[in-house]
Amino acid sequence: MIPHLQDRVGALAGCGWTGRDAEWLALVCLHSGAFLRRQYLAFVGQRHRELARRFVERCGKAAVEEPWNGSGLRLCRIASRPLYEALGAEHVRHRREATPEVTLRRLLSLDYVLDHLDAPWLPTEAEKVTALTAAGVPQDVLPGRLYQGAAEATRRYFVHKLPVALDAERATFVFAQAEDETPSGLCTWGGQHAELWAVLRAAGRTVEVVVVGRDPVRLDAAERVLAGWTRTPPPAAAAPEAAPEIAAIRKAVAALDLDALEAWGGLNQAIARCAALEEERPRPAPQGPAITAGRTWRSRRVPE
């Protein structure tokens, strides 16, 4: 049993699925909604292509298969609503057709999870929100987006539907770097998670970010971004003991206490002294994403 699937695999028995096939369907429905035949073969630990063809054939109307992105490979999308309902994920949009760019991000996410099945993944939005708030994270720092409906607005969290894993010691966030992402895409995503990561680190958890992709050039660029997020900021210069003097000058200037201002050579000199002291005070470092560790992971099953 794959740990994070819990009892979901058993829920698919009512739809006629058991064993490894049920595990695979649960994994796909929760993390991507679609898969390549070579990903299925990696999951079952086999190399014979006929096995993947037979599995897709067994899926029948529950799956839609089509050529993948001009590569000669076959993309299989699990489109059966009852399967998602049985898994408690009826509101996940994975079963619907998506653009090639979105599908690629989903395949990359699935590929990473496939190689890290023992991680404590939180597959759905509700599980992410529940687990993180239970860990002491205020809900208002979770990355989200407000959607305006006909009657009211709804806030949805983790709208990118990227893998997140959480246990008592570590939080892992995966970013799927598809080729349609601009170079600033990773930075934007990191900024959306910066407050969340800060809360987790302050609570003593390790925060790890993994950038998953298939283009080595883009992954090299991502390495540099991650290095910036993990770099320890230089220690701030020691603050001079200036606060009492600044307060005294401001008080004397406000009261036009000429006798007191003589200690600094008069009004003009006191104002200049106050400005100089203010300039010497250390400025807070710019806030941005800060993580414990970051790395990249290149997919070998999703072709370039």
XYZ file of C-alpha atoms in Angstrom:
304
model
C 0.000 0.000 0.000
C 1.260 3.451 -0.962
C 1.169 5.356 2.373
C -0.501 8.585 1.292
C -3.306 6.781 -0.553
C -4.567 5.488 2.819
C -7.874 3.668 2.344
C -8.674 5.222 -1.017
C -7.588 2.153 -2.967
C -10.251 0.091 -1.239
C -12.855 2.680 -2.226
C -12.279 1.815 -5.886
C -13.442 -1.768 -5.367
C -16.990 -0.554 -5.886
C -15.933 0.571 -9.349
C -14.419 -2.833 -10.093
C -10.772 -2.005 -9.411
C -8.488 -3.786 -6.941
C -4.782 -4.463 -6.352
C -2.044 -2.671 -8.250
C -4.428 -1.419 -10.910
C -6.498 0.323 -8.238
C -3.357 1.819 -6.695
C -2.262 3.184 -10.056
C -5.651 4.692 -10.829
C -5.792 6.344 -7.414
C -2.295 7.739 -7.871
C -3.076 9.144 -11.329
C -6.477 10.597 -10.431
C -5.099 12.408 -7.384
C -1.860 13.760 -8.865
C -2.342 14.331 -12.581
C -5.405 12.817 -14.210
C -3.245 11.599 -17.083
C -0.225 9.377 -17.650
C 2.072 7.991 -20.300
C 2.284 4.261 -20.858
C 5.956 4.269 -19.852
C 4.964 5.727 -16.477
C 2.564 2.862 -15.890
C 5.297 0.344 -16.778
C 7.668 2.019 -14.315
C 5.021 1.732 -11.602
C 4.483 -2.010 -12.118
C 8.227 -2.596 -12.619
C 7.889 -4.082 -16.101
C 9.189 -3.182 -19.558
C 6.803 -4.982 -21.899
C 4.713 -2.401 -23.723
C 1.892 -4.874 -24.207
C 1.171 -4.689 -20.459
C 0.465 -0.977 -20.696
C -1.739 -1.464 -23.749
C -3.754 -4.108 -21.916
C -4.195 -1.861 -18.880
C -5.553 0.965 -21.025
C -7.828 -1.532 -22.717
C -9.141 -2.649 -19.308
C -9.935 0.968 -18.456
C -12.484 1.018 -21.269
C -14.654 4.121 -21.235
C -13.044 5.331 -18.007
C -10.023 6.487 -20.030
C -9.396 8.559 -23.138
C -6.148 7.856 -25.000
C -4.593 9.972 -27.726
C -1.172 10.727 -29.248
C 1.006 12.826 -26.985
C 2.357 16.106 -28.291
C 3.696 14.720 -31.586
C 6.161 12.467 -29.755
C 4.784 9.109 -30.884
C 3.828 8.288 -27.283
C 0.294 7.728 -26.055
C -1.299 9.929 -23.395
C -4.050 8.331 -21.330
C -6.454 10.597 -19.431
C -8.679 9.134 -16.706
C -12.021 10.809 -17.340
C -14.453 8.699 -15.294
C -16.288 10.874 -12.794
C -17.299 7.934 -10.536
C -13.614 7.108 -9.988
C -12.880 10.627 -8.741
C -16.008 10.610 -6.578
C -14.986 7.307 -5.000
C -11.585 8.841 -4.179
C -13.174 11.904 -2.568
C -11.717 14.107 -5.305
C -14.807 14.842 -7.376
C -13.967 18.574 -7.538
C -10.450 18.079 -8.909
C -10.296 19.168 -12.540
C -7.828 16.449 -13.507
C -10.430 14.425 -15.369
C -11.095 17.259 -17.805
C -9.132 17.903 -20.968
C -6.349 20.449 -20.483
C -3.933 22.409 -22.638
C -0.654 20.695 -23.604
C 1.212 22.996 -21.188
C -0.989 22.125 -18.205
C -0.883 18.433 -19.133
C 2.916 18.556 -19.237
C 3.075 20.039 -15.724
C 0.756 17.302 -14.486
C 2.883 14.572 -16.089
C 6.035 16.021 -14.521
C 4.361 16.143 -11.101
C 3.227 12.536 -11.417
C 6.693 11.466 -12.543
C 8.321 12.909 -9.416
C 5.706 11.390 -7.093
C 6.158 8.063 -8.872
C 9.803 7.993 -7.812
C 9.005 9.136 -4.245
C 5.945 7.096 -3.295
C 6.914 6.862 0.375
C 6.716 10.626 0.917
C 3.705 11.866 2.959
C 1.986 13.584 0.026
C -1.119 15.721 0.472
C -2.915 15.135 -2.837
C -5.953 17.416 -2.569
C -6.500 21.064 -1.728
C -8.518 20.134 1.362
C -5.751 17.864 2.670
C -3.102 20.537 2.168
C -5.155 23.167 3.992
C -6.128 20.813 6.833
C -2.615 19.475 7.425
C -0.896 22.863 7.299
C -3.384 24.634 9.547
C -3.134 21.724 11.988
C 0.629 22.330 11.937
C 0.021 25.883 13.161
C 0.037 27.754 9.842
C -2.536 30.587 9.736
C -4.877 30.048 6.815
C -4.374 33.608 5.579
C -0.728 32.900 4.664
C -1.581 29.912 2.468
C -1.135 30.704 -1.244
C -4.537 31.156 -2.817
C -6.642 32.929 -5.379
C -10.082 34.528 -5.182
C -12.582 33.395 -7.820
C -15.671 35.499 -8.401
C -18.766 33.395 -8.989
C -22.249 34.455 -10.043
C -23.414 34.723 -6.443
C -20.268 35.010 -4.333
C -16.496 34.894 -4.372
C -14.639 31.728 -3.415
C -11.034 31.500 -2.278
C -9.170 28.425 -3.505
C -5.791 27.370 -2.167
C -2.794 25.811 -3.916
C -4.416 26.423 -7.285
C -1.373 25.111 -9.197
C -2.180 21.639 -7.802
C 1.504 20.846 -7.364
C 2.750 18.124 -5.002
C 3.185 19.018 -1.326
C 4.394 16.612 1.368
C 4.364 17.250 5.114
C 5.401 15.386 8.238
C 6.482 16.414 11.723
C 9.974 17.405 10.591
C 9.896 18.332 6.901
C 7.765 20.082 4.311
C 8.460 19.452 0.625
C 7.099 21.656 -2.165
C 7.425 20.607 -5.811
C 7.411 23.056 -8.712
C 6.841 21.546 -12.178
C 8.820 23.602 -14.674
C 7.176 23.236 -18.062
C 8.590 24.933 -21.139
C 5.820 27.525 -21.240
C 6.991 28.955 -17.910
C 8.764 32.292 -18.139
C 12.120 32.573 -16.333
C 10.342 34.518 -13.590
C 7.676 31.834 -13.083
C 9.615 30.074 -10.349
C 10.287 33.366 -8.569
C 6.594 34.316 -8.702
C 5.592 30.933 -7.278
C 8.231 31.253 -4.556
C 6.961 34.681 -3.606
C 3.445 33.286 -3.233
C 4.777 30.686 -0.767
C 7.290 32.883 1.102
C 5.096 33.597 4.149
C 4.060 29.961 4.438
C 7.682 28.787 4.320
C 8.677 31.375 6.920
C 6.003 30.108 9.334
C 7.052 26.479 8.827
C 10.722 27.271 9.401
C 9.937 29.321 12.493
C 8.079 26.284 13.843
C 11.200 24.151 13.406
C 10.367 22.309 10.187
C 12.812 21.822 7.337
C 11.476 23.385 4.126
C 12.629 21.747 0.899
C 11.805 22.884 -2.641
C 12.231 20.585 -5.639
C 12.041 21.959 -9.182
C 11.022 19.200 -11.588
C 11.590 19.571 -15.314
C 12.999 18.003 -18.441
C 15.083 20.830 -19.933
C 18.609 20.891 -18.432
C 19.136 24.550 -19.348
C 16.012 25.625 -17.480
C 16.901 23.409 -14.556
C 20.346 25.028 -14.345
C 18.665 28.433 -14.140
C 16.367 27.093 -11.430
C 19.410 25.912 -9.459
C 20.615 29.491 -9.262
C 17.238 30.696 -7.983
C 17.177 27.969 -5.344
C 20.708 28.849 -4.300
C 19.521 32.382 -3.605
C 16.658 31.127 -1.497
C 18.917 28.902 0.596
C 21.801 31.329 0.973
C 22.217 32.492 4.562
C 21.921 36.292 4.624
C 24.972 38.154 5.912
C 24.665 39.263 9.527
C 23.402 42.784 9.932
C 25.814 45.401 11.159
C 25.619 45.994 14.860
C 23.132 48.744 15.618
C 24.776 51.777 17.169
C 23.419 52.880 20.498
C 21.786 55.819 18.763
C 18.166 55.587 19.782
C 18.471 57.618 23.028
C 20.431 60.404 21.289
C 17.987 60.554 18.379
C 15.089 60.779 20.815
C 16.822 63.549 22.784
C 17.489 65.621 19.638
C 13.922 65.231 18.393
C 12.587 66.302 21.787
C 14.818 69.373 21.897
C 13.951 70.369 18.314
C 10.221 69.906 18.898
C 10.404 72.140 21.997
C 12.911 74.577 20.423
C 14.939 74.125 23.604
C 17.972 76.198 22.584
C 19.856 75.411 25.776
C 19.529 71.678 25.151
C 20.410 72.085 21.445
C 23.705 73.739 22.376
C 24.981 70.267 23.278
C 25.094 69.591 19.503
C 26.236 73.031 18.454
C 22.844 74.583 17.847
C 19.675 73.818 15.921
C 21.141 73.190 12.477
C 23.959 71.022 13.775
C 21.501 69.013 15.916
C 19.278 68.335 12.896
C 22.309 67.266 10.850
C 23.492 65.001 13.679
C 20.048 63.375 13.898
C 20.007 62.735 10.125
C 23.487 61.176 10.282
C 22.475 58.865 13.111
C 19.375 57.780 11.197
C 21.494 57.003 8.147
C 23.835 54.811 10.184
C 21.045 52.660 11.582
C 20.888 49.231 9.887
C 18.078 48.709 7.394
C 16.040 45.492 7.500
C 17.003 43.060 4.751
C 14.493 42.744 1.871
C 12.065 39.920 2.554
C 11.792 37.062 0.058
C 11.556 33.291 -0.159
C 13.852 31.520 2.304
C 14.116 27.739 2.417
C 16.279 25.146 4.116
C 17.214 23.176 0.994
C 16.525 23.249 -2.729
C 17.327 20.958 -5.640
C 16.265 20.090 -9.163
C 15.084 16.753 -10.553
C 15.075 15.889 -14.235
C 12.323 13.676 -15.618
C 13.505 10.848 -17.871
C 10.093 9.388 -18.679
C 8.450 12.545 -20.004
C 10.198 13.184 -23.354
C 11.631 16.502 -24.465
